[in-house]
């Protein structure tokens, strides 16, 4: 029952259907329906399913950085109590799958690509037996003879132009720099990041005849079934994934990784269900990292502070052969003007775990640097940093000439500034001291590209007048259950209590998955289109026009006539599958979500410790589908921004590329005490080019630039400009003014 | 984790008996269980001290006797501690998280092992974990490591907070063991690495911490300043414990201890001598720092701890001497 509507999104849907509906649930700050299960610990996460007779697998990690496995001393381990198998299969994966790959990554664990790469799986009756045996397993290696680089700045590291990151070149940047009235040319560094999702990667795998079933923690199930199938050389239709609850992913679960494939292979070999849960340390050591970056930013303006030249060049890293290169300049392409420009990314080939998508790949680190550089430019020009940004918003995307679908950046800057009290900022540094603390304020723009992706969903309007929404779309803690229910409730005129949403099972139509902030608008659009098809049928029953059919609280009305849905359905369900495919609108318009951050920080005059005192974010991302879950996404993004600005850093030992801080005690994400009062302003906007919902992505927006605002506030507070994130006190300390001399 | 047997000692005597039979003591388990998971500790027998009757806080003359099994949370919340030895409460509350403090005990906290990442990573060389294997931290990522009291064999810190306060308060560790009872001044409890970094403290095999005794309150201004990478739930980069009394604008009495700066909780009487009898000034604080850090040696990533310690000391003394004046 595929929808007759053309599912490619080629022309903006200006009908704005959701605003014409009568139920009034769309956009409301409704609680997420699964919330009580989660806070009471009764939502069942992957590793918690009680599958009869399952046994436990523990991954064994390589103790060398590079080489090949010569001998695995299986026998002593197989003789240990409870041990069932030691597997080192050619199909096991060496690397994590990149997001949306839909195919196997580099396989065969007999070669070691990076320190702590999984090389085997030990399976035993109990977890403790398996872990003990995994630690006891002795593996002999042949060390690699070729010299390899463990550090992106090492002269041994080969540097390449990534295949899918075309440089943007326009005009003559060097000349613009020479002719500029004001210019800056600065180099920044950002460190590697771990996704650090709360729930570690976990899979329980079992086979039913030649069908594989995985209960696992992944973000994009429609792709994940293909990936696992490709790894095992079997048809994807024989793989089913069930993942109703996912405890965060932040990019690290876009593609499948080591534990899923190993569990599937072991379950087959043993003919028993096998559970593999990675330890916290293993998650840090083996799944996707965000690449560290070195970024050069050049900005040139005319005498009025209008940008005439813009350069943003980034040096990132990945394993040899990986296509992914942190798309650092992604938002720089469209954010500010300046026809003379050079944007490019180069990738150094080094031996560390796979680099891939982590929390807003590209903008998270690109925007924080660009926005810090903009602050430096504002200082050079001598104008207010908010004003500098407003002066430099182009009418069309520079070089390309594409129009913007919508952009509420000016509104975000202005409303954010007003709410925050930006007018109280003193432009010169070191003006406000409270006791031992310097106080300062900073601003940054937020921008994140908008993406619409392939998605399907089924909506069934049941004869009893309730609705069922189904898709393999995941809810990784973001509120997908809530918003999909709201879209269906609005379209079908049902209170939210009458709509049930079932997600995270690949036996259902394939949704977009959770990633790149596109899950809500893509799968949401599919739900909306399924509802449209249902409305068409209802309209026929009602002898009305679908567009004019009004439904509210289960009562349909048209032309003065009113009938209940139950009556109209007459004992029969209506089930429709809706779908959306990205189309021309993505090319015809530059689509992005925008916003602005305002931060106030305190810097300790003696020790250089930085604490964020308050932060305001104003965001425009098209229609707000649920004001509560959207706000939560923005809050979460800003918290990650604090981490990125001040605390988070993967520390590698550059002698062998091993990760030193591989747990949550030493890899510092912000804790409650680091997160002050955060204020979020949601701007009302409609964007028909982005999706039929008139909504854009919001999931990652709150991080994209946030750290820049904090760094700028540090500069304003104490005069120290740190060009290396995170701004740990050791980098601030040497540049602080004498704490006694400057005491107020 | 290896299989192990667990017994519960119903009294101190019984606990000692188990220890004598080769068992390892477990209190809150917040450090030991992690070490067992990684097989850095592989005890075959554990004796839990939780029911061994060491869980009381009691007056001891003018001082206070804190049982080895008193949890960090209970100790920091105790009214006598808060009124008379606030430094101790402040130091404890600056450490770990509420969940950990609910489990962690006075004895266990004193015996917690270093947080050196190479110590916890069994793929790396570490003389503390595996004597003679080398020290991977020395030329590795050593941002959290010590700048005082290091040796060629090991540069790891004792990472805790509680003991730093106890050092400034001149606490005494009370133990019982095969060779009877001992009273060990806390300054002598932890051992610098020397050429035997595997040994963290002076406890002998089979010896049990029964309590920590605090001497009479000093009535001084007490501040615990913990400098760290995030506002809570992080080990100190450097911490300063001060207990100080002012008299007519001069520092009359002063006890200073430092955490995460040295390989052991650090106290240097020469630093206090610089300060005593003097009027506070930034120059005086700088002189004290100079004495404190004259032998300090950084190893690259931790070089910043040297200026940081000087500045943290100045900030803390500035605070304490101003408060003391009021
Ligand atoms: C994530 C994390 C963060 C932390 N942050 C901090 C921090 O910021 N500051 C800080 O100070 N600490 C911190 N800690 C450490 C924590 O304080 C210690 O783990 C705790 O104090 C240990 O006490 P316990 O009772 O759990 O000891 P256990 O783990 O039970 O035992 C530790 C050791 O002490 C021995 N032992 C225990 N009791 C006795 C006794 N009575 N006599 C002789 N030996 C004994 C045991 O045999 C074992 O060797 C942190 C720990 C973690 C895991
Ligand atoms: S500093 Fe000490 S604990 Fe750390 S690796 Fe060296 S020997 Fe081991």
Coordinates of N, CA and C in Angstrom, one line a residue, chain A residues 398-466:
Chain A
X398 N 28.2 31.9 -0.7 CA 29.3 32.4 -1.5 C 29.8 31.3 -2.4
X399 N 30.4 31.7 -3.5 CA 30.9 30.8 -4.5 C 29.8 30.0 -5.2
X400 N 29.1 29.2 -4.5 CA 28.0 28.4 -5.1 C 26.8 29.2 -5.6
X401 N 26.4 30.2 -4.8 CA 25.3 31.0 -5.2 C 23.9 30.5 -4.8
X402 N 23.9 29.4 -4.0 CA 22.6 28.8 -3.6 C 21.9 29.7 -2.6
X403 N 20.5 29.8 -2.7 CA 19.8 30.6 -1.7 C 19.6 29.8 -0.4
X404 N 19.3 30.5 0.6 CA 19.1 29.9 1.9 C 17.6 29.5 2.0
X405 N 17.3 28.3 2.5 CA 15.9 27.9 2.7 C 15.3 28.7 3.8
X406 N 16.0 28.9 4.9 CA 15.5 29.8 6.0 C 16.8 30.0 6.9
X407 N 16.8 31.1 7.6 CA 18.0 31.4 8.5 C 17.6 32.4 9.5
X408 N 17.5 32.0 10.7 CA 17.1 32.9 11.8 C 18.3 33.3 12.6
X409 N 19.4 33.4 12.0 CA 20.6 33.8 12.8 C 20.6 35.2 13.4
X410 N 20.1 36.1 12.6 CA 20.0 37.5 13.2 C 19.1 37.5 14.4
X411 N 17.9 36.8 14.2 CA 17.0 36.8 15.3 C 17.6 36.1 16.5
X412 N 18.3 35.0 16.3 CA 18.9 34.3 17.4 C 20.0 35.2 18.1
X413 N 20.8 35.9 17.3 CA 21.8 36.8 17.9 C 21.1 37.9 18.7
X414 N 20.0 38.4 18.2 CA 19.4 39.6 18.8 C 18.6 39.2 20.1
X415 N 17.8 38.1 19.9 CA 17.0 37.7 21.1 C 17.9 37.1 22.1
X416 N 18.9 36.4 21.7 CA 19.8 35.8 22.7 C 20.5 36.9 23.5
X417 N 21.0 37.9 22.7 CA 21.7 39.0 23.4 C 20.8 39.7 24.4
X418 N 19.6 39.9 24.0 CA 18.7 40.7 24.9 C 18.4 39.9 26.2
X419 N 18.1 38.6 26.0 CA 17.8 37.7 27.1 C 19.0 37.6 28.1
X420 N 20.2 37.5 27.5 CA 21.4 37.3 28.2 C 21.9 38.5 28.9
X421 N 21.6 39.6 28.4 CA 22.1 40.9 28.9 C 23.5 41.2 28.3
X422 N 23.7 41.0 27.0 CA 24.9 41.2 26.3 C 25.4 42.7 26.4
X423 N 24.4 43.6 26.6 CA 24.8 45.0 26.7 C 25.6 45.3 27.9
X424 N 25.6 44.4 28.9 CA 26.4 44.6 30.1 C 27.9 44.2 29.9
X425 N 28.2 43.6 28.7 CA 29.6 43.1 28.5 C 30.5 44.3 28.3
X426 N 31.7 44.2 29.0 CA 32.7 45.2 28.7 C 33.6 44.7 27.7
X427 N 33.8 45.5 26.6 CA 34.6 44.9 25.5 C 36.0 44.6 25.8
X428 N 36.7 45.4 26.6 CA 38.1 45.1 26.9 C 38.2 44.0 28.0
X429 N 39.2 43.2 27.9 CA 39.4 42.1 28.9 C 39.8 42.6 30.3
X430 N 39.7 41.8 31.3 CA 40.2 42.0 32.6 C 39.5 43.3 33.2
X431 N 38.2 43.4 33.0 CA 37.5 44.5 33.6 C 36.6 44.1 34.8
X432 N 36.3 42.9 35.0 CA 35.4 42.5 36.1 C 36.1 41.4 36.9
X433 N 36.2 41.7 38.2 CA 36.8 40.7 39.1 C 35.9 40.5 40.3
X434 N 35.5 39.3 40.6 CA 34.8 39.0 41.8 C 35.6 38.1 42.7
X435 N 36.2 38.7 43.7 CA 37.1 37.9 44.6 C 38.3 37.4 43.7
X436 N 38.5 36.1 43.8 CA 39.6 35.6 43.0 C 39.3 35.3 41.6
X437 N 38.1 35.6 41.1 CA 37.6 35.2 39.8 C 37.5 36.4 38.8
X438 N 38.0 36.2 37.6 CA 37.8 37.1 36.5 C 36.5 36.7 35.9
X439 N 35.6 37.7 35.5 CA 34.3 37.3 34.9 C 34.3 37.9 33.5
X440 N 33.8 37.1 32.5 CA 33.8 37.6 31.1 C 32.6 37.0 30.4
X441 N 32.3 37.6 29.2 CA 31.2 37.1 28.4 C 31.7 36.9 27.0
X442 N 31.1 35.9 26.3 CA 31.4 35.6 24.9 C 30.2 35.2 24.1
X443 N 30.3 35.3 22.8 CA 29.2 35.0 21.9 C 29.8 34.1 20.8
X444 N 28.9 33.3 20.3 CA 29.2 32.5 19.1 C 27.9 32.2 18.3
X445 N 28.1 32.1 17.0 CA 26.9 31.6 16.2 C 26.9 30.1 16.3
X446 N 25.7 29.6 16.0 CA 25.5 28.1 15.9 C 25.0 27.9 14.5
X447 N 25.6 26.8 13.9 CA 25.1 26.4 12.6 C 25.3 24.9 12.4
X448 N 24.4 24.3 11.8 CA 24.5 22.8 11.5 C 23.7 22.5 10.3
X449 N 24.4 21.8 9.3 CA 23.7 21.5 8.1 C 22.4 20.7 8.4
X450 N 21.4 20.9 7.5 CA 20.2 20.1 7.7 C 20.2 19.0 6.6
X451 N 19.8 17.8 7.0 CA 19.8 16.7 6.1 C 18.4 16.0 6.2
X452 N 17.9 15.6 5.0 CA 16.7 14.8 4.9 C 17.2 13.5 4.3
X453 N 16.8 12.3 4.9 CA 17.3 11.1 4.3 C 16.1 10.1 4.1
X454 N 16.4 9.1 3.4 CA 15.5 8.0 3.1 C 14.8 7.5 4.4
X455 N 13.5 7.4 4.3 CA 12.8 6.9 5.5 C 11.4 6.4 5.1
X456 N 11.0 5.3 5.8 CA 9.6 4.8 5.7 C 9.0 4.6 7.1
X457 N 7.7 4.7 7.1 CA 7.0 4.4 8.4 C 5.6 3.9 8.0
X458 N 5.1 3.1 8.9 CA 3.7 2.6 8.7 C 2.8 3.2 9.8
X459 N 1.7 3.7 9.3 CA 0.7 4.2 10.3 C -0.6 3.4 10.1
X460 N -1.1 2.9 11.1 CA -2.4 2.1 11.1 C -3.4 2.8 11.9
X461 N -4.5 3.3 11.2 CA -5.6 3.8 12.0 C -6.5 2.6 12.3
X462 N -6.6 2.3 13.5 CA -7.3 1.0 13.9 C -8.8 1.3 13.9
X463 N -9.6 0.2 13.7 CA -11.0 0.3 13.7 C -11.6 0.9 15.0
X464 N -10.8 0.7 16.1 CA -11.3 1.2 17.4 C -11.0 2.7 17.5
X465 N -10.4 3.3 16.5 CA -10.2 4.8 16.5 C -8.8 5.1 17.2
X466 N -8.0 4.2 17.4 CA -6.6 4.5 17.9 C -5.6 4.3 16.7

